[in-house]
Amino acid sequence: MDFLNNIFPNIYEWIAYWIQSLVAGLNLPKDAESALVTAIMALLVIIAIILWMVVMVLILIWLERKNAARIQDRVGPNRVGPWGLLQPVADTIKMFIKEDIVPENADRFVHTIAPMIAMLPAVLMFAVIPWGKGMFPVDLNIGVLWIVAVASIGTIGVFLGGYGSNNKYSLLGGMRAVAQMVSYEIPQVLTIIPIVLMVGSMSLVKINEAQSGWFGMQWFVFAFPVGTIAFVVYYLSALAEVGRTPFDIPEGESEIVAGYMTEYSGMKWALFYLAEYFNFFIVCIIGATLFLGGWNGPFLPGYVWLIGKVYALVLLGMWIRMTWPRFRVDQLMNFAWKVLVPIALVNIVLAGIALPIFKMIGF
Amino acid sequence: MLDRYGIVALFAFVAVLFPAIPLLFSWVIRPKKPNKSKRATYECGLEFEDFPEAAQQVWVQFRVQYFIYALIFVVFDIEVVFLYPWAVAYNALGLFALVEMIIFLGILALALAYAWRKGLLEWT
């Protein structure tokens, strides 16, 4: 059990030890040496996380298509590899060798840089996400604030994509995307506050540790009613924030072709797509960490619990995507400002009042 | 402190590099055969050759609602910045903090109610 829990930190230690002995041969001064080892190890961790995420996203794409097929009574991808498992790989190769078409009137620089900016927050957010006990790149004491702050950069990328394409549909899609992301950011950010309130810290590691009671089942979603309401509001606004289907106004294909992605093809389009799935996965990780206890749970190692919870949220999101029709723009905005924001505000006051009571019953 | 933010800076560096590498790689291996109609702006139901200016004219009119939502967003976003430190320090501050925050949230709820009553949240 302990061995399984510590397997990744141990591997980290071994590699760090090995790098240390390599660097020692350079005869650098003491602090330069330790700084170099830290930097190399951090770089390795970052590369490992990104590779792991790319694999996760490939699985996610396959899972989404397979699930959609199952719900819509189809078979889904089944030609490339067993059960179509290699379909995302084939798609990736196709994306690489596809011609990149930039419209004549487009702003070439903005058009190119937009998908890169959309990708930026997805990678930056991994800096503070804990994957298991002792498995995190950095433990910032402003972890939650960092995620909330960095997440809004994605909006800029999406809008630049819409603006740089010089196309009516792209511009409309970009505007809609900004309006939607900006509106749903407010309830999403407000619902995290009760959790910060209960923990008394913004560090994601501390938030995880605060949920470790009751044999690893003291999750904030069970802190009725504050945590439960916060979780529901968070999940709905997170789905809207990443533009999943009941909330996919920015790319509603029956109205504005493909929204901000209309003029994109090849690798640039793939980057937008990848960023979307990265973001979806990240909001599920954050939801699992803040409300569902993160790495806490009985019997199994921490990272297994976390990935399990994340996949539960992901599958729920896919289910919602396949079952519900798209909202209208006015319904979407009303839902954010007239339903979610008031609930979130009331929930904060409720949390302030309920906190002493929770303390009393030992939560 | 510094080494932690150093790692975050490394993350930022990789975050810029990570999308650039596949773009460069695909730039090397992909075909490049542009032609006039491929590079035309996408337009629905109009031939680009027949109506070039109709397809290029993207200065469409926007609802003022986008701007109003942005303004309300700024108000709430700044409020959140004040709420986070309050949430962190709540245990140390006690009842006083709760009363203060209820007043603060009350004023904001009033602002939201005002915007609502004025019909600024209607998408008509």
Tab-separated table of C-alpha atoms in Angstrom:
chain	number	residue	atom	x	y	z
A	1	MET	CA	0.000	0.000	0.000
A	2	ASP	CA	2.670	2.447	1.066
A	3	PHE	CA	4.840	1.162	-1.738
A	4	LEU	CA	2.126	1.822	-4.312
A	5	ASN	CA	1.385	5.239	-2.829
A	6	ASN	CA	5.005	6.309	-2.931
A	7	ILE	CA	6.020	4.761	-6.240
A	8	PHE	CA	6.076	8.034	-8.183
A	9	PRO	CA	7.783	10.120	-5.460
A	10	ASN	CA	10.382	7.317	-5.183
A	11	ILE	CA	11.036	7.317	-8.913
A	12	TYR	CA	11.436	11.089	-8.656
A	13	GLU	CA	13.962	10.638	-5.852
A	14	TRP	CA	15.994	8.086	-7.820
A	15	ILE	CA	16.179	10.268	-10.914
A	16	ALA	CA	16.988	13.326	-8.794
A	17	TYR	CA	19.803	11.354	-7.131
A	18	TRP	CA	21.141	10.294	-10.506
A	19	ILE	CA	21.008	13.845	-11.915
A	20	GLN	CA	22.679	15.071	-8.724
A	21	SER	CA	25.595	12.716	-9.238
A	22	LEU	CA	25.836	13.761	-12.885
A	23	VAL	CA	25.843	17.460	-12.019
A	24	ALA	CA	28.390	16.902	-9.252
A	25	GLY	CA	30.930	16.077	-11.952
A	26	LEU	CA	30.738	19.671	-13.224
A	27	ASN	CA	32.376	21.054	-10.042
A	28	LEU	CA	29.949	23.969	-9.742
A	29	PRO	CA	29.512	26.002	-6.546
A	30	LYS	CA	27.108	24.450	-4.062
A	31	ASP	CA	23.996	26.615	-4.599
A	32	ALA	CA	24.405	26.734	-8.383
A	33	GLU	CA	24.515	22.941	-8.324
A	34	SER	CA	21.321	22.530	-6.318
A	35	ALA	CA	19.565	25.152	-8.464
A	36	LEU	CA	20.590	23.290	-11.607
A	37	VAL	CA	19.326	19.977	-10.220
A	38	THR	CA	16.003	21.606	-9.256
A	39	ALA	CA	15.629	23.144	-12.704
A	40	ILE	CA	16.418	19.902	-14.552
A	41	MET	CA	14.055	17.914	-12.350
A	42	ALA	CA	11.309	20.507	-12.800
A	43	LEU	CA	11.762	20.365	-16.565
A	44	LEU	CA	11.519	16.558	-16.509
A	45	VAL	CA	8.369	16.738	-14.382
A	46	ILE	CA	6.798	19.259	-16.769
A	47	ILE	CA	7.582	17.112	-19.803
A	48	ALA	CA	6.242	14.022	-18.037
A	49	ILE	CA	3.001	15.821	-17.131
A	50	ILE	CA	2.506	17.113	-20.669
A	51	LEU	CA	3.134	13.712	-22.243
A	52	TRP	CA	0.777	12.109	-19.734
A	53	MET	CA	-1.877	14.718	-20.534
A	54	VAL	CA	-1.518	14.211	-24.283
A	55	VAL	CA	-2.066	10.486	-23.782
A	56	MET	CA	-5.032	11.244	-21.513
A	57	VAL	CA	-6.564	13.529	-24.144
A	58	LEU	CA	-6.127	10.911	-26.870
A	59	ILE	CA	-7.954	8.438	-24.641
A	60	LEU	CA	-10.565	11.082	-23.889
A	61	ILE	CA	-11.261	11.710	-27.586
A	62	TRP	CA	-11.640	7.985	-28.217
A	63	LEU	CA	-13.860	7.653	-25.139
A	64	GLU	CA	-16.020	10.579	-26.185
A	65	ARG	CA	-16.607	9.223	-29.683
A	66	LYS	CA	-17.233	5.719	-28.415
A	67	ASN	CA	-19.617	7.018	-25.760
A	68	ALA	CA	-21.473	9.236	-28.213
A	69	ALA	CA	-21.868	6.225	-30.461
A	70	ARG	CA	-23.163	4.087	-27.612
A	71	ILE	CA	-25.687	6.723	-26.532
A	72	GLN	CA	-26.847	7.371	-30.092
A	73	ASP	CA	-27.095	3.634	-30.850
A	74	ARG	CA	-24.155	3.516	-33.266
A	75	VAL	CA	-20.910	1.562	-33.246
A	76	GLY	CA	-18.403	4.409	-33.321
A	77	PRO	CA	-14.786	4.143	-34.458
A	78	ASN	CA	-13.892	0.475	-34.862
A	79	ARG	CA	-11.506	0.232	-37.834
A	80	VAL	CA	-8.115	1.496	-36.609
A	81	GLY	CA	-6.703	-0.861	-34.006
A	82	PRO	CA	-8.711	-2.991	-31.562
A	83	TRP	CA	-12.069	-1.293	-30.776
A	84	GLY	CA	-10.845	1.710	-32.752
A	85	LEU	CA	-8.342	2.511	-30.008
A	86	LEU	CA	-5.779	3.894	-32.459
A	87	GLN	CA	-8.296	6.255	-34.086
A	88	PRO	CA	-7.010	9.353	-32.206
A	89	VAL	CA	-3.451	8.484	-33.239
A	90	ALA	CA	-4.510	8.274	-36.867
A	91	ASP	CA	-6.321	11.606	-36.485
A	92	THR	CA	-3.176	13.185	-35.057
A	93	ILE	CA	-1.100	12.018	-38.008
A	94	LYS	CA	-3.753	13.395	-40.354
A	95	MET	CA	-3.626	16.752	-38.545
A	96	PHE	CA	0.143	16.929	-38.948
A	97	ILE	CA	0.149	16.355	-42.692
A	98	LYS	CA	-2.861	18.518	-43.464
A	99	GLU	CA	-2.423	21.753	-45.386
A	100	ASP	CA	-2.743	24.894	-43.305
A	101	ILE	CA	-5.122	27.278	-45.048
A	102	VAL	CA	-4.998	30.933	-44.012
A	103	PRO	CA	-7.579	33.198	-45.637
A	104	GLU	CA	-6.204	35.968	-47.825
A	105	ASN	CA	-7.642	38.749	-45.698
A	106	ALA	CA	-6.766	37.240	-42.347
A	107	ASP	CA	-4.308	38.842	-39.996
A	108	ARG	CA	-1.618	36.195	-40.385
A	109	PHE	CA	0.215	36.890	-37.139
A	110	VAL	CA	-2.912	36.966	-34.970
A	111	HIS	CA	-4.286	33.947	-36.795
A	112	THR	CA	-1.162	31.944	-35.964
A	113	ILE	CA	-0.688	33.089	-32.404
A	114	ALA	CA	-4.322	32.580	-31.287
A	115	PRO	CA	-4.209	28.777	-30.869
A	116	MET	CA	-0.906	29.096	-29.037
A	117	ILE	CA	-2.435	31.536	-26.576
A	118	ALA	CA	-5.466	29.281	-26.173
A	119	MET	CA	-3.084	26.453	-25.253
A	120	LEU	CA	-1.081	28.557	-22.773
A	121	PRO	CA	-3.376	28.446	-19.687
A	122	ALA	CA	-3.958	24.713	-20.095
A	123	VAL	CA	-0.268	24.032	-19.536
A	124	LEU	CA	0.236	26.759	-16.923
A	125	MET	CA	-2.507	25.394	-14.693
A	126	PHE	CA	-0.676	22.089	-14.263
A	127	ALA	CA	1.938	23.908	-12.191
A	128	VAL	CA	-0.180	23.648	-9.048
A	129	ILE	CA	-2.319	20.552	-9.614
A	130	PRO	CA	-1.562	17.706	-7.169
A	131	TRP	CA	-1.893	14.210	-8.653
A	132	GLY	CA	-1.426	12.265	-5.434
A	133	LYS	CA	0.224	12.406	-2.039
A	134	GLY	CA	3.542	14.205	-2.580
A	135	MET	CA	2.970	14.334	-6.354
A	136	PHE	CA	2.794	17.980	-7.380
A	137	PRO	CA	5.154	20.234	-9.353
A	138	VAL	CA	4.842	23.205	-6.967
A	139	ASP	CA	2.728	23.846	-3.909
A	140	LEU	CA	1.905	27.549	-4.272
A	141	ASN	CA	0.068	29.060	-1.315
A	142	ILE	CA	-2.139	30.892	-3.832
A	143	GLY	CA	-2.919	27.712	-5.805
A	144	VAL	CA	-6.637	28.265	-6.346
A	145	LEU	CA	-6.150	31.923	-7.225
A	146	TRP	CA	-3.437	30.957	-9.718
A	147	ILE	CA	-5.781	28.563	-11.505
A	148	VAL	CA	-8.611	31.085	-11.572
A	149	ALA	CA	-6.334	33.850	-12.828
A	150	VAL	CA	-4.553	31.821	-15.497
A	151	ALA	CA	-7.777	30.243	-16.777
A	152	SER	CA	-8.987	33.591	-18.099
A	153	ILE	CA	-6.081	33.860	-20.557
A	154	GLY	CA	-7.854	31.269	-22.707
A	155	THR	CA	-10.571	33.807	-23.461
A	156	ILE	CA	-8.018	36.041	-25.172
A	157	GLY	CA	-6.830	33.215	-27.417
A	158	VAL	CA	-10.361	32.381	-28.482
A	159	PHE	CA	-11.183	36.003	-29.238
A	160	LEU	CA	-7.956	36.552	-31.168
A	161	GLY	CA	-8.821	33.476	-33.225
A	162	GLY	CA	-12.208	34.949	-34.044
A	163	TYR	CA	-10.832	38.393	-34.784
A	164	GLY	CA	-7.756	37.347	-36.745
A	165	SER	CA	-9.669	35.147	-39.189
A	166	ASN	CA	-11.457	38.129	-40.743
A	167	ASN	CA	-14.684	36.217	-41.105
A	168	LYS	CA	-18.168	37.124	-39.935
A	169	TYR	CA	-18.848	33.778	-38.323
A	170	SER	CA	-15.489	33.682	-36.601
A	171	LEU	CA	-15.938	37.158	-35.199
A	172	LEU	CA	-19.461	36.394	-33.983
A	173	GLY	CA	-18.242	33.140	-32.466
A	174	GLY	CA	-15.360	34.925	-30.765
A	175	MET	CA	-17.673	37.553	-29.304
A	176	ARG	CA	-20.094	34.933	-28.080
A	177	ALA	CA	-17.263	32.904	-26.588
A	178	VAL	CA	-15.952	35.889	-24.663
A	179	ALA	CA	-19.411	36.819	-23.385
A	180	GLN	CA	-20.060	33.253	-22.267
A	181	MET	CA	-16.674	32.565	-20.702
A	182	VAL	CA	-16.703	35.873	-18.892
A	183	SER	CA	-20.224	35.297	-17.572
A	184	TYR	CA	-19.600	31.779	-16.341
A	185	GLU	CA	-16.263	32.647	-14.799
A	186	ILE	CA	-18.073	34.602	-12.086
A	187	PRO	CA	-20.160	31.745	-10.603
A	188	GLN	CA	-17.225	29.356	-11.052
A	189	VAL	CA	-14.916	31.616	-9.090
A	190	LEU	CA	-17.529	32.464	-6.481
A	191	THR	CA	-18.315	28.816	-5.687
A	192	ILE	CA	-14.695	28.069	-4.872
A	193	ILE	CA	-14.763	30.633	-2.054
A	194	PRO	CA	-16.751	28.436	0.429
A	195	ILE	CA	-14.096	25.735	0.015
A	196	VAL	CA	-11.276	28.219	0.663
A	197	LEU	CA	-13.308	29.397	3.629
A	198	MET	CA	-13.596	25.908	5.116
A	199	VAL	CA	-9.916	25.113	4.613
A	200	GLY	CA	-8.506	28.540	5.436
A	201	SER	CA	-5.923	28.239	2.675
A	202	MET	CA	-5.725	28.517	-1.104
A	203	SER	CA	-3.078	25.821	-1.500
A	204	LEU	CA	-4.492	22.825	-3.386
A	205	VAL	CA	-2.357	20.455	-1.314
A	206	LYS	CA	-3.828	21.852	1.922
A	207	ILE	CA	-7.330	21.556	0.450
A	208	ASN	CA	-6.614	17.897	-0.298
A	209	GLU	CA	-5.281	17.276	3.182
A	210	ALA	CA	-8.320	18.936	4.763
A	211	GLN	CA	-10.543	16.242	3.211
A	212	SER	CA	-8.580	13.254	4.508
A	213	GLY	CA	-10.756	12.540	7.594
A	214	TRP	CA	-13.391	9.778	7.940
A	215	PHE	CA	-11.033	7.195	6.372
A	216	GLY	CA	-10.549	9.448	3.364
A	217	MET	CA	-14.252	10.072	2.796
A	218	GLN	CA	-14.557	13.548	4.339
A	219	TRP	CA	-15.153	15.198	0.991
A	220	PHE	CA	-16.484	18.716	0.772
A	221	VAL	CA	-19.349	17.597	-1.452
A	222	PHE	CA	-20.748	15.882	1.661
A	223	ALA	CA	-20.651	19.136	3.655
A	224	PHE	CA	-24.369	19.621	3.200
A	225	PRO	CA	-25.735	22.047	2.069
A	226	VAL	CA	-22.822	24.408	1.348
A	227	GLY	CA	-20.417	22.004	-0.334
A	228	THR	CA	-23.121	20.211	-2.294
A	229	ILE	CA	-24.547	23.423	-3.747
A	230	ALA	CA	-21.045	24.676	-4.487
A	231	PHE	CA	-20.211	21.453	-6.331
A	232	VAL	CA	-23.324	21.566	-8.530
A	233	VAL	CA	-22.835	25.245	-9.382
A	234	TYR	CA	-19.136	24.671	-10.029
A	235	TYR	CA	-19.721	21.729	-12.330
A	236	LEU	CA	-22.393	23.494	-14.400
A	237	SER	CA	-20.381	26.674	-14.792
A	238	ALA	CA	-17.219	24.693	-15.541
A	239	LEU	CA	-19.013	22.873	-18.359
A	240	ALA	CA	-20.107	26.248	-19.713
A	241	GLU	CA	-16.657	27.738	-19.247
A	242	VAL	CA	-15.064	25.109	-21.488
A	243	GLY	CA	-17.957	25.310	-23.947
A	244	ARG	CA	-19.290	21.769	-23.808
A	245	THR	CA	-22.450	21.034	-25.713
A	246	PRO	CA	-25.413	22.266	-23.750
A	247	PHE	CA	-23.401	25.502	-23.574
A	248	ASP	CA	-21.582	25.431	-26.918
A	249	ILE	CA	-23.024	28.688	-28.262
A	250	PRO	CA	-19.561	29.919	-29.406
A	251	GLU	CA	-19.319	27.137	-31.967
A	252	GLY	CA	-22.971	26.333	-32.530
A	253	GLU	CA	-22.615	24.725	-35.941
A	254	SER	CA	-26.242	25.241	-36.924
A	255	GLU	CA	-25.979	29.006	-36.432
A	256	ILE	CA	-22.452	30.265	-37.040
A	257	VAL	CA	-20.736	27.437	-38.928
A	258	ALA	CA	-17.999	26.604	-36.404
A	259	GLY	CA	-17.640	29.841	-34.477
A	260	TYR	CA	-14.110	31.048	-33.917
A	261	MET	CA	-12.707	27.868	-35.505
A	262	THR	CA	-14.319	28.427	-38.923
A	263	GLU	CA	-11.148	29.493	-40.734
A	264	TYR	CA	-8.805	27.092	-38.963
A	265	SER	CA	-7.440	23.874	-40.370
A	266	GLY	CA	-4.602	21.469	-39.821
A	267	MET	CA	-2.389	21.809	-36.787
A	268	LYS	CA	-3.778	25.161	-35.651
A	269	TRP	CA	-7.249	23.710	-35.478
A	270	ALA	CA	-5.830	20.694	-33.667
A	271	LEU	CA	-4.303	23.011	-31.060
A	272	PHE	CA	-7.688	24.637	-30.405
A	273	TYR	CA	-9.230	21.197	-30.121
A	274	LEU	CA	-6.453	19.993	-27.824
A	275	ALA	CA	-6.796	23.087	-25.640
A	276	GLU	CA	-10.520	22.435	-25.343
A	277	TYR	CA	-9.954	18.881	-24.133
A	278	PHE	CA	-7.104	19.954	-21.846
A	279	ASN	CA	-9.403	22.519	-20.281
A	280	PHE	CA	-12.224	20.020	-19.901
A	281	PHE	CA	-9.885	17.576	-18.199
A	282	ILE	CA	-8.467	20.310	-15.947
A	283	VAL	CA	-11.835	21.584	-14.736
A	284	CYS	CA	-12.687	17.984	-13.894
A	285	ILE	CA	-9.416	17.600	-11.968
A	286	ILE	CA	-10.095	20.816	-10.075
A	287	GLY	CA	-13.668	19.757	-9.375
A	288	ALA	CA	-12.414	16.406	-8.071
A	289	THR	CA	-9.741	18.100	-5.959
A	290	LEU	CA	-11.916	20.798	-4.429
A	291	PHE	CA	-15.150	18.915	-3.871
A	292	LEU	CA	-14.610	15.174	-4.241
A	293	GLY	CA	-11.630	14.778	-1.938
A	294	GLY	CA	-8.853	14.740	-4.531
A	295	TRP	CA	-6.467	11.905	-3.793
A	296	ASN	CA	-8.351	10.876	-0.630
A	297	GLY	CA	-10.206	7.596	-0.467
A	298	PRO	CA	-9.985	4.249	1.277
A	299	PHE	CA	-7.906	1.226	0.150
A	300	LEU	CA	-6.579	2.381	-3.233
A	301	PRO	CA	-3.513	4.596	-3.869
A	302	GLY	CA	-4.152	8.326	-4.114
A	303	TYR	CA	-3.518	8.828	-7.807
A	304	VAL	CA	-5.907	5.992	-8.705
A	305	TRP	CA	-8.635	7.688	-6.674
A	306	LEU	CA	-7.982	11.038	-8.321
A	307	ILE	CA	-8.018	9.663	-11.868
A	308	GLY	CA	-11.125	7.643	-11.056
A	309	LYS	CA	-12.961	10.706	-9.802
A	310	VAL	CA	-11.796	12.764	-12.765
A	311	TYR	CA	-13.064	10.140	-15.178
A	312	ALA	CA	-16.381	9.975	-13.342
A	313	LEU	CA	-16.786	13.729	-13.872
A	314	VAL	CA	-15.612	13.463	-17.486
A	315	LEU	CA	-18.124	10.707	-18.268
A	316	LEU	CA	-20.881	12.730	-16.600
A	317	GLY	CA	-19.941	15.674	-18.828
A	318	MET	CA	-20.085	13.456	-21.928
A	319	TRP	CA	-23.445	12.099	-20.881
A	320	ILE	CA	-24.789	15.641	-20.451
A	321	ARG	CA	-23.320	16.595	-23.808
A	322	MET	CA	-25.034	13.739	-25.596
A	323	THR	CA	-28.423	14.150	-23.931
A	324	TRP	CA	-29.193	17.851	-23.840
A	325	PRO	CA	-29.896	20.203	-26.750
A	326	ARG	CA	-28.084	23.507	-27.020
A	327	PHE	CA	-29.200	26.543	-25.022
A	328	ARG	CA	-30.201	29.795	-26.719
A	329	VAL	CA	-27.913	32.777	-26.071
A	330	ASP	CA	-30.420	34.593	-23.863
A	331	GLN	CA	-31.179	31.442	-21.870
A	332	LEU	CA	-27.453	30.907	-21.437
A	333	MET	CA	-26.822	34.409	-20.119
A	334	ASN	CA	-29.895	34.315	-17.898
A	335	PHE	CA	-28.783	31.025	-16.426
A	336	ALA	CA	-25.409	32.501	-15.477
A	337	TRP	CA	-26.493	35.851	-14.108
A	338	LYS	CA	-29.976	35.158	-12.741
A	339	VAL	CA	-29.544	31.635	-11.394
A	340	LEU	CA	-25.932	30.689	-10.748
A	341	VAL	CA	-24.533	34.015	-9.501
A	342	PRO	CA	-27.281	34.622	-6.885
A	343	ILE	CA	-27.009	31.009	-5.690
A	344	ALA	CA	-23.236	31.355	-5.397
A	345	LEU	CA	-23.527	34.637	-3.469
A	346	VAL	CA	-26.060	33.165	-1.033
A	347	ASN	CA	-23.849	30.104	-0.702
A	348	ILE	CA	-20.906	32.244	0.442
A	349	VAL	CA	-22.974	33.828	3.224
A	350	LEU	CA	-24.321	30.391	4.117
A	351	ALA	CA	-20.786	29.045	4.330
A	352	GLY	CA	-19.782	31.910	6.624
A	353	ILE	CA	-22.673	31.099	8.952
A	354	ALA	CA	-22.379	27.307	8.708
A	355	LEU	CA	-18.625	27.146	9.291
A	356	PRO	CA	-18.822	27.290	13.138
A	357	ILE	CA	-21.530	24.610	13.036
A	358	PHE	CA	-19.393	22.386	10.801
A	359	LYS	CA	-16.495	22.913	13.203
A	360	MET	CA	-18.713	21.830	16.090
A	361	ILE	CA	-19.770	18.528	14.507
A	362	GLY	CA	-16.177	17.845	13.561
A	363	PHE	CA	-16.215	18.479	9.829
B	1	MET	CA	9.639	31.210	-2.447
B	2	LEU	CA	11.838	32.162	-5.381
B	3	ASP	CA	12.561	28.589	-6.448
B	4	ARG	CA	8.837	27.777	-6.452
B	5	TYR	CA	8.072	30.667	-8.752
B	6	GLY	CA	11.127	29.707	-10.755
B	7	ILE	CA	9.420	26.386	-11.492
B	8	VAL	CA	6.265	28.293	-12.446
B	9	ALA	CA	8.401	30.382	-14.817
B	10	LEU	CA	9.717	27.150	-16.332
B	11	PHE	CA	6.100	26.085	-16.814
B	12	ALA	CA	5.419	29.346	-18.632
B	13	PHE	CA	8.431	28.737	-20.862
B	14	VAL	CA	7.294	25.212	-21.736
B	15	ALA	CA	3.726	26.453	-22.210
B	16	VAL	CA	4.939	28.724	-25.007
B	17	LEU	CA	7.160	26.036	-26.489
B	18	PHE	CA	4.653	23.180	-26.354
B	19	PRO	CA	2.224	24.516	-29.014
B	20	ALA	CA	5.082	25.918	-31.110
B	21	ILE	CA	6.810	22.558	-31.661
B	22	PRO	CA	3.910	20.736	-33.390
B	23	LEU	CA	3.213	23.866	-35.467
B	24	LEU	CA	6.819	23.959	-36.658
B	25	PHE	CA	6.885	20.209	-37.252
B	26	SER	CA	3.694	20.279	-39.304
B	27	TRP	CA	5.022	23.345	-41.188
B	28	VAL	CA	7.952	21.189	-42.286
B	29	ILE	CA	6.007	18.141	-43.450
B	30	ARG	CA	2.688	19.507	-44.685
B	31	PRO	CA	1.925	20.367	-48.323
B	32	LYS	CA	1.723	24.041	-49.295
B	33	LYS	CA	-0.442	24.521	-52.381
B	34	PRO	CA	-2.598	27.600	-51.835
B	35	ASN	CA	-4.934	28.842	-54.534
B	36	LYS	CA	-7.440	31.642	-54.874
B	37	SER	CA	-10.590	29.827	-53.828
B	38	LYS	CA	-8.884	27.913	-51.035
B	39	ARG	CA	-7.735	31.166	-49.514
B	40	ALA	CA	-11.095	32.849	-49.886
B	41	THR	CA	-12.942	33.853	-46.743
B	42	TYR	CA	-15.619	31.311	-45.907
B	43	GLU	CA	-19.086	32.559	-46.699
B	44	CYS	CA	-22.381	30.767	-46.717
B	45	GLY	CA	-24.330	30.729	-49.979
B	46	LEU	CA	-22.218	33.370	-51.760
B	47	GLU	CA	-19.629	32.702	-54.433
B	48	PHE	CA	-16.492	34.555	-53.474
B	49	GLU	CA	-15.715	35.477	-57.084
B	50	ASP	CA	-19.145	37.016	-57.537
B	51	PHE	CA	-19.418	38.983	-54.301
B	52	PRO	CA	-15.893	39.567	-53.010
B	53	GLU	CA	-16.776	42.629	-50.962
B	54	ALA	CA	-19.787	40.945	-49.321
B	55	ALA	CA	-17.612	38.149	-48.014
B	56	GLN	CA	-14.847	40.444	-46.882
B	57	GLN	CA	-17.086	42.852	-45.048
B	58	VAL	CA	-16.794	41.620	-41.472
B	59	TRP	CA	-17.634	44.871	-39.726
B	60	VAL	CA	-20.935	43.504	-38.523
B	61	GLN	CA	-22.983	45.311	-35.921
B	62	PHE	CA	-22.808	44.038	-32.346
B	63	ARG	CA	-25.289	44.202	-29.566
B	64	VAL	CA	-24.457	46.638	-26.837
B	65	GLN	CA	-25.203	43.762	-24.443
B	66	TYR	CA	-21.705	42.358	-24.920
B	67	PHE	CA	-20.275	45.562	-23.492
B	68	ILE	CA	-22.693	45.656	-20.584
B	69	TYR	CA	-21.914	42.073	-19.624
B	70	ALA	CA	-18.231	42.945	-19.738
B	71	LEU	CA	-18.814	45.862	-17.368
B	72	ILE	CA	-20.756	43.725	-14.889
B	73	PHE	CA	-18.051	41.090	-15.178
B	74	VAL	CA	-15.364	43.595	-14.206
B	75	VAL	CA	-17.346	44.611	-11.118
B	76	PHE	CA	-17.748	41.025	-9.964
B	77	ASP	CA	-14.224	40.003	-10.821
B	78	ILE	CA	-12.790	42.740	-8.656
B	79	GLU	CA	-15.145	41.732	-5.875
B	80	VAL	CA	-13.794	38.187	-6.036
B	81	VAL	CA	-10.259	39.486	-5.567
B	82	PHE	CA	-11.430	40.978	-2.264
B	83	LEU	CA	-13.329	37.864	-1.250
B	84	TYR	CA	-10.403	35.433	-1.509
B	85	PRO	CA	-8.223	37.015	1.221
B	86	TRP	CA	-11.323	37.289	3.381
B	87	ALA	CA	-11.993	33.575	2.951
B	88	VAL	CA	-8.416	32.675	3.867
B	89	ALA	CA	-8.378	34.848	6.987
B	90	TYR	CA	-11.964	34.088	8.072
B	91	ASN	CA	-11.073	31.733	10.918
B	92	ALA	CA	-8.814	34.304	12.514
B	93	LEU	CA	-11.264	37.194	12.221
B	94	GLY	CA	-14.460	35.733	13.697
B	95	LEU	CA	-17.923	37.274	13.739
B	96	PHE	CA	-16.739	40.746	12.712
B	97	ALA	CA	-15.575	39.415	9.346
B	98	LEU	CA	-18.910	37.722	8.716
B	99	VAL	CA	-20.902	40.910	9.358
B	100	GLU	CA	-18.565	42.960	7.187
B	101	MET	CA	-18.756	40.479	4.350
B	102	ILE	CA	-22.545	40.295	4.507
B	103	ILE	CA	-22.609	44.093	4.103
B	104	PHE	CA	-20.113	43.881	1.221
B	105	LEU	CA	-22.044	41.110	-0.529
B	106	GLY	CA	-25.290	42.969	0.183
B	107	ILE	CA	-24.064	46.015	-1.711
B	108	LEU	CA	-23.037	43.805	-4.637
B	109	ALA	CA	-26.309	41.911	-4.593
B	110	LEU	CA	-27.983	45.329	-4.697
B	111	ALA	CA	-25.914	46.229	-7.754
B	112	LEU	CA	-26.903	42.962	-9.429
B	113	ALA	CA	-30.551	43.559	-8.515
B	114	TYR	CA	-30.305	47.089	-9.946
B	115	ALA	CA	-28.840	45.822	-13.213
B	116	TRP	CA	-31.524	43.140	-13.311
B	117	ARG	CA	-34.352	45.631	-12.629
B	118	LYS	CA	-32.977	48.026	-15.240
B	119	GLY	CA	-33.182	45.204	-17.767
B	120	LEU	CA	-29.444	45.158	-18.447
B	121	LEU	CA	-29.369	41.387	-18.098
B	122	GLU	CA	-32.037	40.906	-20.769
B	123	TRP	CA	-30.790	39.640	-24.112
B	124	THR	CA	-33.485	41.165	-26.292
